Short mmCIF file of C-alpha atoms (C1' of nucleotides) in Angstrom, two decimals:
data_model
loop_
_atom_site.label_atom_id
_atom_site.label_comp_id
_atom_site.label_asym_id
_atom_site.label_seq_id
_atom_site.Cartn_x
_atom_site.Cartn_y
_atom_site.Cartn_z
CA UNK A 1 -21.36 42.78 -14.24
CA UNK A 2 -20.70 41.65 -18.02
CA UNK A 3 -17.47 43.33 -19.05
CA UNK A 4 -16.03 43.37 -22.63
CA UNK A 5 -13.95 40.06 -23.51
CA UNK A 6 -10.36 40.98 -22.67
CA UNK A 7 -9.06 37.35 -22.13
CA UNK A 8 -6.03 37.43 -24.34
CA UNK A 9 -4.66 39.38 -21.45
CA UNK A 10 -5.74 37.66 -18.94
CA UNK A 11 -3.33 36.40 -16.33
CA UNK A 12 -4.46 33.42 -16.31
CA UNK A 13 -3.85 32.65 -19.46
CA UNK A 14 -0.34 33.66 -18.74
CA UNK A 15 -0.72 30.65 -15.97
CA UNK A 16 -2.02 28.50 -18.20
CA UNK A 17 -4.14 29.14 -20.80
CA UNK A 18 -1.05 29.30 -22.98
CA UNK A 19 -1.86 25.65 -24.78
CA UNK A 20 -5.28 26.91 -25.88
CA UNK A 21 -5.41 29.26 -29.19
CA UNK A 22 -6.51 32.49 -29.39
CA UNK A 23 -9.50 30.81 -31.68
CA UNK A 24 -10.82 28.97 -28.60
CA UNK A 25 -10.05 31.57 -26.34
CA UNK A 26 -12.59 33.64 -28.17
CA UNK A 27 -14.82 30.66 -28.24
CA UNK A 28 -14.75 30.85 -24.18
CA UNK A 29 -15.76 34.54 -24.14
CA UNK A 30 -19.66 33.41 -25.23
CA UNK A 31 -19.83 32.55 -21.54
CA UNK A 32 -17.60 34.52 -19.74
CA UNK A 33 -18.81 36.97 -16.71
CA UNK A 34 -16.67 38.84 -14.37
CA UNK A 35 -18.24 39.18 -10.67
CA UNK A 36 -17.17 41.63 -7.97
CA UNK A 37 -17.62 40.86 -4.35
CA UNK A 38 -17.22 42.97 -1.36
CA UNK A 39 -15.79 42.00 1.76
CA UNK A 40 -18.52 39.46 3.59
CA UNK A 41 -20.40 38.71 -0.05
CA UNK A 42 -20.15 34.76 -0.54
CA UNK A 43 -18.81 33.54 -3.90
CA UNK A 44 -19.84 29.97 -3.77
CA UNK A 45 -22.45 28.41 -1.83
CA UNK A 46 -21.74 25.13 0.19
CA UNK A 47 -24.71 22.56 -1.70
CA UNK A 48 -25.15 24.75 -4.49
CA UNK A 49 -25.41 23.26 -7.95
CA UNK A 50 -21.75 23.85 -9.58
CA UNK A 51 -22.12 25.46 -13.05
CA UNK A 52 -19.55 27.51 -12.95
CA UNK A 53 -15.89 27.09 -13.61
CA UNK A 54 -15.03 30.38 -11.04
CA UNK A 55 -11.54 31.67 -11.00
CA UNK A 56 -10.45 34.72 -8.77
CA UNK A 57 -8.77 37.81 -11.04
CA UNK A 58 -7.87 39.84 -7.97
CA UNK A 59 -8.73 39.83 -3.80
CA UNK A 60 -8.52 37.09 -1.23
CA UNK A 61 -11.21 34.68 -0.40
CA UNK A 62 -11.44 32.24 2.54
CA UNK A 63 -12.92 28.51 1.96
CA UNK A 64 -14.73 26.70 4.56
CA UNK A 65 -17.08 24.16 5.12
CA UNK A 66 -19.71 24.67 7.48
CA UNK A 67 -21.04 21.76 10.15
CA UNK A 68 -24.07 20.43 10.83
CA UNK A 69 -23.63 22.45 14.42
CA UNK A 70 -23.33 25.54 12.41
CA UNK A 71 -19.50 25.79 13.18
CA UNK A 72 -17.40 26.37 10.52
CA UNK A 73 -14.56 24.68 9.89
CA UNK A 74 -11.30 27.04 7.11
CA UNK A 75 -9.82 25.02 4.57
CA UNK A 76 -7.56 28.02 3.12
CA UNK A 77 -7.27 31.49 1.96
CA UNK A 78 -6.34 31.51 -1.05
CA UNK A 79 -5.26 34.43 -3.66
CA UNK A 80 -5.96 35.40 -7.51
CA UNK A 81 -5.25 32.31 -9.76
CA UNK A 82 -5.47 30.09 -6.71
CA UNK A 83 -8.84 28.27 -7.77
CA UNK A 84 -11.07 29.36 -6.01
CA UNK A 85 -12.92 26.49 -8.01
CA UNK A 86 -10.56 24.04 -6.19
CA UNK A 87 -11.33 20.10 -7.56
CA UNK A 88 -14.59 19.71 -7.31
CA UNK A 89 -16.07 21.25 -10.16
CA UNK A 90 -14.86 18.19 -12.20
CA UNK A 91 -16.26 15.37 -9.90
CA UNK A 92 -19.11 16.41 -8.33
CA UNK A 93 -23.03 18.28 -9.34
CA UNK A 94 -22.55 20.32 -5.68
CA UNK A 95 -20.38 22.48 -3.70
CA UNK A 96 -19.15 20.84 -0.71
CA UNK A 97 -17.61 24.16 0.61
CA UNK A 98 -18.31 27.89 0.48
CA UNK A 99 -16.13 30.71 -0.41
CA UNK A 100 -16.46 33.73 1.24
CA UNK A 101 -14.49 37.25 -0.04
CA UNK A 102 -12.31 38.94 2.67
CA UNK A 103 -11.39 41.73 0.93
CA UNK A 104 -12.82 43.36 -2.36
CA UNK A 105 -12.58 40.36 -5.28
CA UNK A 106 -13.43 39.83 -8.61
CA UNK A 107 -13.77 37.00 -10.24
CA UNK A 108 -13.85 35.70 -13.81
CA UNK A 109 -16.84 33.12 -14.26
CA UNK A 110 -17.01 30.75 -17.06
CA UNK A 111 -19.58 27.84 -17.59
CA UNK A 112 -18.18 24.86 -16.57
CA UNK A 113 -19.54 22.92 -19.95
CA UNK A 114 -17.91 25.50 -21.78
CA UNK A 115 -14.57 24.48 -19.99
CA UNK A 116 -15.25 20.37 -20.38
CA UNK A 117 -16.05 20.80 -24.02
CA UNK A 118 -12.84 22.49 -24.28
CA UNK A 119 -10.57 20.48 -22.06
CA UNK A 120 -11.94 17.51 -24.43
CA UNK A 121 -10.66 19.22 -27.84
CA UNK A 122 -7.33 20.44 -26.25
CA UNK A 123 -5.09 17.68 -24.52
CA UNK A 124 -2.28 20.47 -24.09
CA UNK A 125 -5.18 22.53 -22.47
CA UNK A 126 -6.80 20.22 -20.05
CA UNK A 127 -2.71 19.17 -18.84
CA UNK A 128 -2.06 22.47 -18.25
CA UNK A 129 -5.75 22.57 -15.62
CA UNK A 130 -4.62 18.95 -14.16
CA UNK A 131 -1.42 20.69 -13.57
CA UNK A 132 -2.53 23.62 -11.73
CA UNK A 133 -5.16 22.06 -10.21
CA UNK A 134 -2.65 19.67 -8.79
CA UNK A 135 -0.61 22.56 -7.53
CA UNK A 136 -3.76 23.98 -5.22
CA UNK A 137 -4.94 20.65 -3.82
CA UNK A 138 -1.16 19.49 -3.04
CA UNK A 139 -0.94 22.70 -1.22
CA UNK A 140 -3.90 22.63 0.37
CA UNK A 141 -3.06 18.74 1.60
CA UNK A 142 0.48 20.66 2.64
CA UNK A 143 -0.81 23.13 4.39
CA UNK A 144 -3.25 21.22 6.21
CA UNK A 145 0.02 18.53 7.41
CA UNK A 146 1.52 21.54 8.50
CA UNK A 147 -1.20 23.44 10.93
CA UNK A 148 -1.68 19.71 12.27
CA UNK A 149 1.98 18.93 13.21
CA UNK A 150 2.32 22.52 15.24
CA UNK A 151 1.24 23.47 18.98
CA UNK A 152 -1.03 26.60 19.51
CA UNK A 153 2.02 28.99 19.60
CA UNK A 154 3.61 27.28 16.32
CA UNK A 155 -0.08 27.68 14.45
CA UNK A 156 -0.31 31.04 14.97
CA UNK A 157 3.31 32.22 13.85
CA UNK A 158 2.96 29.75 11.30
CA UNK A 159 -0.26 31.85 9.86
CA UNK A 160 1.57 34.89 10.30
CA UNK A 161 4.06 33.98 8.37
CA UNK A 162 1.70 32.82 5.47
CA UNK A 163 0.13 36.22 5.60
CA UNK A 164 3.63 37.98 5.54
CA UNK A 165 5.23 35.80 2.91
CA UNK A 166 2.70 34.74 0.76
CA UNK A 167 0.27 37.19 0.83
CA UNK A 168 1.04 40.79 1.66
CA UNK A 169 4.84 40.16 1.35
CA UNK A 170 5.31 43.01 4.00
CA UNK A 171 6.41 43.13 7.78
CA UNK A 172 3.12 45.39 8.03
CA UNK A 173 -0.20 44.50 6.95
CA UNK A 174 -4.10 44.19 7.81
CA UNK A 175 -5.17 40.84 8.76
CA UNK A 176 -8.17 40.15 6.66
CA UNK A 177 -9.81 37.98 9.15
CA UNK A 178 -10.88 38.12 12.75
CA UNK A 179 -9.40 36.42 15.23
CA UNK A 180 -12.39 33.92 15.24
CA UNK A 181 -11.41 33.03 11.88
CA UNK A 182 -7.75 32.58 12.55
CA UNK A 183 -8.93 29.98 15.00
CA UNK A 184 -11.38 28.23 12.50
CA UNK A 185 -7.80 27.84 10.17
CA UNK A 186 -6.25 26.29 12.78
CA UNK A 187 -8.58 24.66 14.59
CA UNK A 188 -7.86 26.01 18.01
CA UNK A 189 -10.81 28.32 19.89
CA UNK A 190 -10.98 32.16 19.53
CA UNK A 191 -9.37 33.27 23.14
CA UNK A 192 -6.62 30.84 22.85
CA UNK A 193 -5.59 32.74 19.39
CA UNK A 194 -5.86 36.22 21.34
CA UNK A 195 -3.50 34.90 23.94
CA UNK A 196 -1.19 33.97 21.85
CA UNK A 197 -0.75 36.66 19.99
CA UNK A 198 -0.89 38.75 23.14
CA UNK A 199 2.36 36.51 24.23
CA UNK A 200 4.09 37.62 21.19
CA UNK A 201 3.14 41.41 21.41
CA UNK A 202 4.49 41.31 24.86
CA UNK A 203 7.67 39.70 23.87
CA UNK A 204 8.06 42.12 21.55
CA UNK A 205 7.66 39.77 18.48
CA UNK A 206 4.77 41.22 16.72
CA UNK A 207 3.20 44.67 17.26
CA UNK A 208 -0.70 44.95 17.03
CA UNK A 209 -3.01 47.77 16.31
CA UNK A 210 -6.43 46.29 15.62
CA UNK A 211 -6.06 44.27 12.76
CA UNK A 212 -2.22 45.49 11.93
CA UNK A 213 0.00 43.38 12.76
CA UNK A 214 4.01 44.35 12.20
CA UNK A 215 5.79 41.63 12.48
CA UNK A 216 8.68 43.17 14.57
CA UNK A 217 10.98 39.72 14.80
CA UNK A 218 10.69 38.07 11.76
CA UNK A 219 13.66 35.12 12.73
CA UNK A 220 11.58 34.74 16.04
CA UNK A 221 8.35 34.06 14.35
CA UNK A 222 10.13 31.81 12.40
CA UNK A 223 11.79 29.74 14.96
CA UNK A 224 8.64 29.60 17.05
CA UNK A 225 6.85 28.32 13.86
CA UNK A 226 9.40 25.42 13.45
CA UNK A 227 9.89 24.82 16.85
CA UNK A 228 6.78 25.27 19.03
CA UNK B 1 7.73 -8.79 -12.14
CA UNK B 2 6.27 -7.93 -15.90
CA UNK B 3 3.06 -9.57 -17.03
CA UNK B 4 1.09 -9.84 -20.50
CA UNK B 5 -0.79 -7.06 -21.07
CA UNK B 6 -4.12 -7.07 -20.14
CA UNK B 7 -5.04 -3.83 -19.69
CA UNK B 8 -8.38 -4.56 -21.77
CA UNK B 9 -9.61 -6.59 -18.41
CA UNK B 10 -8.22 -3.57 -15.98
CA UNK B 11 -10.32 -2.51 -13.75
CA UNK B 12 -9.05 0.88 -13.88
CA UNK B 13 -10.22 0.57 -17.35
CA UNK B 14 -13.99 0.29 -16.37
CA UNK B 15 -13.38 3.24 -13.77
CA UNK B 16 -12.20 6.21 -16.13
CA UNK B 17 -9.94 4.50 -18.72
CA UNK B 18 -13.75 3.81 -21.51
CA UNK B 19 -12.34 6.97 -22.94
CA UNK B 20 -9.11 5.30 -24.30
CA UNK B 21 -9.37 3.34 -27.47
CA UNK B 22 -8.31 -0.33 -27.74
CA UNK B 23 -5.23 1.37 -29.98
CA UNK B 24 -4.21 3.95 -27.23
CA UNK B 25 -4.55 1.30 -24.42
CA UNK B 26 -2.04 -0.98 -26.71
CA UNK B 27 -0.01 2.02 -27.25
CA UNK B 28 0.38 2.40 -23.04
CA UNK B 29 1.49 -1.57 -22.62
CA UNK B 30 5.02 -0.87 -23.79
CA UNK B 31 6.15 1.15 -20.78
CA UNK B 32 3.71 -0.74 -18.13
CA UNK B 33 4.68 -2.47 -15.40
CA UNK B 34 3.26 -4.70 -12.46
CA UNK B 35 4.62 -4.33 -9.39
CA UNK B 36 4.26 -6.63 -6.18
CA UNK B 37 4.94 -5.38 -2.35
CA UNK B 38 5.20 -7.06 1.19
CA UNK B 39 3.51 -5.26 3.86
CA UNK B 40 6.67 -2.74 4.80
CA UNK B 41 7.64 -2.15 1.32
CA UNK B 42 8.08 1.29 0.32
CA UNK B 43 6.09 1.62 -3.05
CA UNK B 44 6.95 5.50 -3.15
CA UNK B 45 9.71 7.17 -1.06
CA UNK B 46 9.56 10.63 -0.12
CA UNK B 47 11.69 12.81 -2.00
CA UNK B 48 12.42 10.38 -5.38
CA UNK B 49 11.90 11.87 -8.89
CA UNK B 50 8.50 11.02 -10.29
CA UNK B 51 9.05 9.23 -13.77
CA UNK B 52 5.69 6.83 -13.35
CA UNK B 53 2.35 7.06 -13.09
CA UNK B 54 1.36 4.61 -10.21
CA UNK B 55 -1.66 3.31 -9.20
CA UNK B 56 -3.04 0.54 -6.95
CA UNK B 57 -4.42 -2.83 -8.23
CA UNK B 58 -4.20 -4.48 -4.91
CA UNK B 59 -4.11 -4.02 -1.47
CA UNK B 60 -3.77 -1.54 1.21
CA UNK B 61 -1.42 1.41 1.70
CA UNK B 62 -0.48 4.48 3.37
CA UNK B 63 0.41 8.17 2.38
CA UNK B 64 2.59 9.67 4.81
CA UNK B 65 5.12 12.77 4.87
CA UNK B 66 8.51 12.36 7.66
CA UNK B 67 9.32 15.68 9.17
CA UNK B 68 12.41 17.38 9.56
CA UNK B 69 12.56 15.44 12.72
CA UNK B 70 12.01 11.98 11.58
CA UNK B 71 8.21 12.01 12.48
CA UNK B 72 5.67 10.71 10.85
CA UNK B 73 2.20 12.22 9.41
CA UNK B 74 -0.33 9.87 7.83
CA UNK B 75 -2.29 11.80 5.33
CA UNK B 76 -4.43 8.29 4.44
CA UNK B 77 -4.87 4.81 3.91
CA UNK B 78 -5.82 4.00 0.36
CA UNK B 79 -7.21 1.37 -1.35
CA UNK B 80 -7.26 0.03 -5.14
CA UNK B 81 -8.12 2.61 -7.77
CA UNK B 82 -7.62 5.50 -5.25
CA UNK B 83 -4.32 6.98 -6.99
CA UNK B 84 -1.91 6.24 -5.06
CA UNK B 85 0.12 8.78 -7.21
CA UNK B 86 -2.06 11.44 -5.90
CA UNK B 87 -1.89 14.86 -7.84
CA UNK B 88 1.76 15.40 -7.76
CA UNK B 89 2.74 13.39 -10.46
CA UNK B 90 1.38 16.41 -12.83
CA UNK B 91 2.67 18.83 -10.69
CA UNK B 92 6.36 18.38 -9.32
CA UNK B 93 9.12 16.67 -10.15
CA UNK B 94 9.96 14.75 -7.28
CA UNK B 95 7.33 13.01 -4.35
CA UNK B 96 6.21 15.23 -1.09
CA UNK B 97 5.14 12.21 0.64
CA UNK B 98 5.65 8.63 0.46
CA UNK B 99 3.78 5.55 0.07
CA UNK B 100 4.14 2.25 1.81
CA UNK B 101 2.46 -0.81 1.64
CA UNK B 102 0.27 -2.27 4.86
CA UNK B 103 -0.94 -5.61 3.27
CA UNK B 104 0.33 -7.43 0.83
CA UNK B 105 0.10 -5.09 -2.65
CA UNK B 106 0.35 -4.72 -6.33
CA UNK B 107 0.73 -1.77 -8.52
CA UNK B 108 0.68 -0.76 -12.21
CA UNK B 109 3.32 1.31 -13.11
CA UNK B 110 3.14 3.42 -16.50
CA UNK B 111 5.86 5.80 -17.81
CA UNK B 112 4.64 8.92 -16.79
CA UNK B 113 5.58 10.69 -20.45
CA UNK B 114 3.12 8.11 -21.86
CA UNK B 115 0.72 9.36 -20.34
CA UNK B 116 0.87 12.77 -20.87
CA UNK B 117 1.27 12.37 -24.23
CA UNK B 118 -1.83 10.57 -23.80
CA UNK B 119 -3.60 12.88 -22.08
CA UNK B 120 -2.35 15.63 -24.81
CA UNK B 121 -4.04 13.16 -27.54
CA UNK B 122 -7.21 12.55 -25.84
CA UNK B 123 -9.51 14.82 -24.19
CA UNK B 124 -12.28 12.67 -23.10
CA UNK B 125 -9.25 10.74 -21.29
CA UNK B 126 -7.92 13.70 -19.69
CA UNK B 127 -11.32 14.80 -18.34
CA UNK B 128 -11.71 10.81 -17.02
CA UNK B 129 -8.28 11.69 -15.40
CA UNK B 130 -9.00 15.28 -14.01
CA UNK B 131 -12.50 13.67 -12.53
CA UNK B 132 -10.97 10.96 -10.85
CA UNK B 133 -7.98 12.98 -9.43
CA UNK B 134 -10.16 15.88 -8.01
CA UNK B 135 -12.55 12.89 -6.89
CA UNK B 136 -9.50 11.02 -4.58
CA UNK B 137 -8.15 14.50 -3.51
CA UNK B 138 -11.26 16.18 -2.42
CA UNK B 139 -11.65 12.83 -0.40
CA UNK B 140 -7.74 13.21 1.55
CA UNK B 141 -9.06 17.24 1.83
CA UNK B 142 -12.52 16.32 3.65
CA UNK B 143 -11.16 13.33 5.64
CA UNK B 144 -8.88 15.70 7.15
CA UNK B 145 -11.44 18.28 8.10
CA UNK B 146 -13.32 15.35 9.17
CA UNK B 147 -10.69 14.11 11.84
CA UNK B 148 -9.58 17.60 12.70
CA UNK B 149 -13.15 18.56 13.73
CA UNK B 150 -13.58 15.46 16.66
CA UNK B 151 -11.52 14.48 19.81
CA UNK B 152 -9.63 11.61 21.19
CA UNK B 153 -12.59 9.01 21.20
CA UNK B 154 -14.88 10.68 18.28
CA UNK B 155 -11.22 10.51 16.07
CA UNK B 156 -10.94 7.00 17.25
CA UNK B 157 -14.72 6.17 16.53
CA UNK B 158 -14.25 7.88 13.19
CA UNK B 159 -11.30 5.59 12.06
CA UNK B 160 -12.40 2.28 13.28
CA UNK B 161 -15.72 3.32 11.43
CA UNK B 162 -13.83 3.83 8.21
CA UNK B 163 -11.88 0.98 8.03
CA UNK B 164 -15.17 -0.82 8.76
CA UNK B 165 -17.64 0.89 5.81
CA UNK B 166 -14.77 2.04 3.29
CA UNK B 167 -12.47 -0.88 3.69
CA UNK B 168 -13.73 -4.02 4.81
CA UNK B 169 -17.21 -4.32 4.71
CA UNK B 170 -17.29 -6.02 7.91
CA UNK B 171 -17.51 -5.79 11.95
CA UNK B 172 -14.83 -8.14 12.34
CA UNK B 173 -11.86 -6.78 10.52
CA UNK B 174 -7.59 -7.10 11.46
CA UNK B 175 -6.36 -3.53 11.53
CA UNK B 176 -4.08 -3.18 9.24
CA UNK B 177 -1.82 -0.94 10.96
CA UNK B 178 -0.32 -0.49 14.73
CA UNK B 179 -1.58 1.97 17.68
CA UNK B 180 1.50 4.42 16.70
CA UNK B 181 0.08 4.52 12.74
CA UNK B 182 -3.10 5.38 14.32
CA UNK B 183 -1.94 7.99 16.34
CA UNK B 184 0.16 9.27 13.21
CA UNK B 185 -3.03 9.69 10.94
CA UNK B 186 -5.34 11.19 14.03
CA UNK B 187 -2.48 13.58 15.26
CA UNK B 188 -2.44 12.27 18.84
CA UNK B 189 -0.28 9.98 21.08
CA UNK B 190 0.30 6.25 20.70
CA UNK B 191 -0.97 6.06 24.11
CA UNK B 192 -3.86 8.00 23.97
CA UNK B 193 -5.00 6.13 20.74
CA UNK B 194 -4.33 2.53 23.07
CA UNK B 195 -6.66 4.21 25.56
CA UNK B 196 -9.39 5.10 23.86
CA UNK B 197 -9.46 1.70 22.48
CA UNK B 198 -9.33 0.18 25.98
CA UNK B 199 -12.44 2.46 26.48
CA UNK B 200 -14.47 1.58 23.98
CA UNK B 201 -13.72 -2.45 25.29
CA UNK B 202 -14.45 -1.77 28.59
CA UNK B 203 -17.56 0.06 27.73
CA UNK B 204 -18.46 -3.09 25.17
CA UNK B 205 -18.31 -1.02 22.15
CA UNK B 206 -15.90 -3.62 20.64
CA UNK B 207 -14.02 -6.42 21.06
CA UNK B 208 -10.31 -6.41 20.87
CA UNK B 209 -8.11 -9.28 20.25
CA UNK B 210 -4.65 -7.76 19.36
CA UNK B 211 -5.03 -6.27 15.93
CA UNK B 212 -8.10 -7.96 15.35
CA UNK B 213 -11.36 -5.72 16.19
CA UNK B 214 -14.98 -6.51 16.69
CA UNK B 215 -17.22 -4.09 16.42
CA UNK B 216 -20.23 -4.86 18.76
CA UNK B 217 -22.26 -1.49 19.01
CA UNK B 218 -22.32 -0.40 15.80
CA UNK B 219 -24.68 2.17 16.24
CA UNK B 220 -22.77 3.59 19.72
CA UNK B 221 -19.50 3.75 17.27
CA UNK B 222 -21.54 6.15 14.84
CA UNK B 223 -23.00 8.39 17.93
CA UNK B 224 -19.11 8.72 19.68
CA UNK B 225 -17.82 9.07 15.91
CA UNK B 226 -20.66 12.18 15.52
CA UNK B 227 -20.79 13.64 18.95
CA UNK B 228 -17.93 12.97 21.04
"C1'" DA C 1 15.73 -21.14 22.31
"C1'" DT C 2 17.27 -16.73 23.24
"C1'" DC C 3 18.05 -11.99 23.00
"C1'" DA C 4 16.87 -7.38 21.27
"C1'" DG C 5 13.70 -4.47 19.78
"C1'" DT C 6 9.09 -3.10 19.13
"C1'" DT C 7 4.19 -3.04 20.22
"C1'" DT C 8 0.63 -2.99 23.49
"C1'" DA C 9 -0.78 -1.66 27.87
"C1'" DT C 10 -1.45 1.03 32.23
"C1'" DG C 11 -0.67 4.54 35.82
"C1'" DA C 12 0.94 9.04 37.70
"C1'" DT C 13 1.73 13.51 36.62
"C1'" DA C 14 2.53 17.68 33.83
"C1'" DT C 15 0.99 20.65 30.36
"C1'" DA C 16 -1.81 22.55 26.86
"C1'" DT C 17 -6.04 23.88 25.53
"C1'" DA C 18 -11.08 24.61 26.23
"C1'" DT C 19 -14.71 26.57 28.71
"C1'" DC C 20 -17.04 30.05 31.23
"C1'" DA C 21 -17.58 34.60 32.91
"C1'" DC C 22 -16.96 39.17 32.30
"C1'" DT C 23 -15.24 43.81 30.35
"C1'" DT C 24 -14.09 46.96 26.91
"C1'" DC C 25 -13.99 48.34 22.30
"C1'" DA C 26 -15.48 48.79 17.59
"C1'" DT C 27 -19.04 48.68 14.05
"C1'" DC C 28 -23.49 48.98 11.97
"C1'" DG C 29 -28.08 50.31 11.19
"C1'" DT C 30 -31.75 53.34 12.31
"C1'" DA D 1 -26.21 60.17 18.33
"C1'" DC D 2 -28.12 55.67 19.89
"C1'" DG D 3 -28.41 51.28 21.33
"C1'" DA D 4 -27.46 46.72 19.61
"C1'" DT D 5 -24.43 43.38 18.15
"C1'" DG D 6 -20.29 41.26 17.52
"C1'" DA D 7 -15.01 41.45 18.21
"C1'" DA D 8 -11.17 41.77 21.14
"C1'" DG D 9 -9.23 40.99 25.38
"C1'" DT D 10 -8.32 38.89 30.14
"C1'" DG D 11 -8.71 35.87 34.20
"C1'" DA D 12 -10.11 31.62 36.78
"C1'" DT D 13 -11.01 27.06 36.33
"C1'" DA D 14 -12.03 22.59 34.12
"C1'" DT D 15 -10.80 19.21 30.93
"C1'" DA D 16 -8.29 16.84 27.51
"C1'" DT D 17 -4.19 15.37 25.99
"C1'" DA D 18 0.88 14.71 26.32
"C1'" DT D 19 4.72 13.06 28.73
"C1'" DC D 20 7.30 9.94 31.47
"C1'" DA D 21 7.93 5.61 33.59
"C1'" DT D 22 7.36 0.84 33.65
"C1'" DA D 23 5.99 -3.86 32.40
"C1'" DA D 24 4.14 -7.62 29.76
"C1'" DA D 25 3.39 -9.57 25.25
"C1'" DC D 26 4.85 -10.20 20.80
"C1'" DT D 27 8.22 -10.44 16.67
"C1'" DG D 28 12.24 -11.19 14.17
"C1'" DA D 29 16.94 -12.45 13.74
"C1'" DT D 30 20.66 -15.34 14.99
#
DNA sequence: ATCAGTTTATGATATATATCACTTCATCGT
DNA sequence: ACGATGAAGTGATATATATCATAAACTGAT
């Protein structure tokens, strides 16, 4: 698992690292694992003690909490540099969600005192985390608004579209989740998510094969995603 | 609207400020201001650049986003020393959502340059900051999950409960808001929301005396709130 | 004190979504 | 290659919630 220290090319220093010097960079490395995950593997642990500041280099991951009735419950998918480690890793000893890899990932693990003792010596540094950190929670919040204010039809173009534009950035693509996932983002149940995207195949909106989806009417999906 | 500084007595101070010395604290009293608001007041309006770091020393408000068509989406109800500035004051420019007051309310206002220079200067402060922010955001991100996870009456239960054990410590309380804010934070109808309440009555849960609640069956309110 | 507008309230009905039952298809491990 | 398990798909029906209509109570402004 333990890979050579390679951090001054990092991308996410590009993001930004850029405030801290290659001095403390190096400093980091002491700690620093990558971790590769296949499809299925869980990354974090819901209740687990946090140790680990956890960043994802490459892949897609899903978060979710799971229920006390064992259903489970998507807070986002969420793509390299999105932190995986989301906010908690500064406020609480536990995970209060898991994150699960849907598709090969690897991620870049570094200990989370490491990162505290660092974010102390370097204002510029621990700006640049509030910053992004920031970023993923606002959109998270956003994203959340936005499944809520949409009917069945809207949710499911609406995840479509976040696939097409902000993932895969391609009229073709794999989902990476089943359709009982797609329902556990937007909080409707699994046959009511079929259905739906059965509508749209047969009004020739989307074409499906499997998991491929082509997204045949792109303005469509759009309108149906503003307006129900 | 400006007072003495007194930032040595804050409150805040006690919560995340004992990293700043007595100097930097001095050194943040030029650019603060206190700010008082009537119930109604905007405190923070959607769209506006972001030049200060705002938080709550008083009161009650509400987060809430208007859509493109002029509805309303309550993200939550805050009180003192949750930020009301949220995370996007480190991460955009201008405000995704704005803030209104529902009782009467009073802010502290500080140049938001100050403190990121601040926060640039002083690590333990920026930690203190990052801590409290990922505290009050992974708080908005679970109540949502929270509310999205129940129906009509558990949603109901669930709010009634909150204001109750987060807010005002008491079974006799005056909601602070109307029947349509209600239905704007739960994502249902105005009338549904007036229902269920008339339910709850009827089945001597509480007591209702125009805004003014009772809560009679405590216990009942936790089971609905937890199982529908 | 009055009017206008909003909030609370209730009922009848329409609509959206969930639930249940069942089939087919795909995938995985042995 | 096999059965076992879960995923995808579809229909019938039940249930929850939204919508529309209406009225009384309350609130603020003049």
């Amino acid at each position: 698992m333990n890979q050579e220290c390679s951090c001054d090319k990092c991308e996410l220093k590009e993001l930004f690292f850029h405030n801290v010097s290659s001095r403390e960079i190096m400093s980091l490395c002491g700690s620093r694992i990558e971790k590769n995950y296949e499809k299925g593997d869980y990354i974090i642990e819901q209740g687990k003690t946090i140790n680990e500041f956890i960043y994802l280099k490459s892949g897609l991951v899903k978060l979710f909490v799971t229920n006390t009735d064992g259903k489970e419950q998507i807070l986002s998918f969420a793509k390299p540099f999105d932190f995986v480690s989301l906010l908690s890793v500064f406020s609480q000893n536990t995970y209060s969600y898991s994150v699960m890899a849907i598709d090969e990932s690897t991620t870049c693990n570094i200990s989370i005192h490491e990162v505290k003792k660092l974010l102390q010596n370097n204002g510029a540094f621990a700006l640049g985390i509030l910053e992004k950190m920031s970023k993923v929670s606002d959109a998270v919040i956003h994203e959340s608004l936005q499944i809520r204010k949409r009917n069945l039809r809207g949710r499911i173009a609406y995840v479509l579209l976040h696939f097409r534009d902000d993932i895969y950035n391609t009229d073709y693509y794999e989902l990476p989740v089943s359709r009982k996932e797609i329902a556990e983002y937007i909080g409707m149940t699994t046959e009511n998510v079929i259905r739906a995207l059965t509508e749209f195949r047969k009004d020739g909106i989307i074409k499906i094969f499997g998991k491929a989806i082509e997204i045949i009417d792109y303005k469509k999906l759009v309108q149906i995603s503003e307006h129900g």
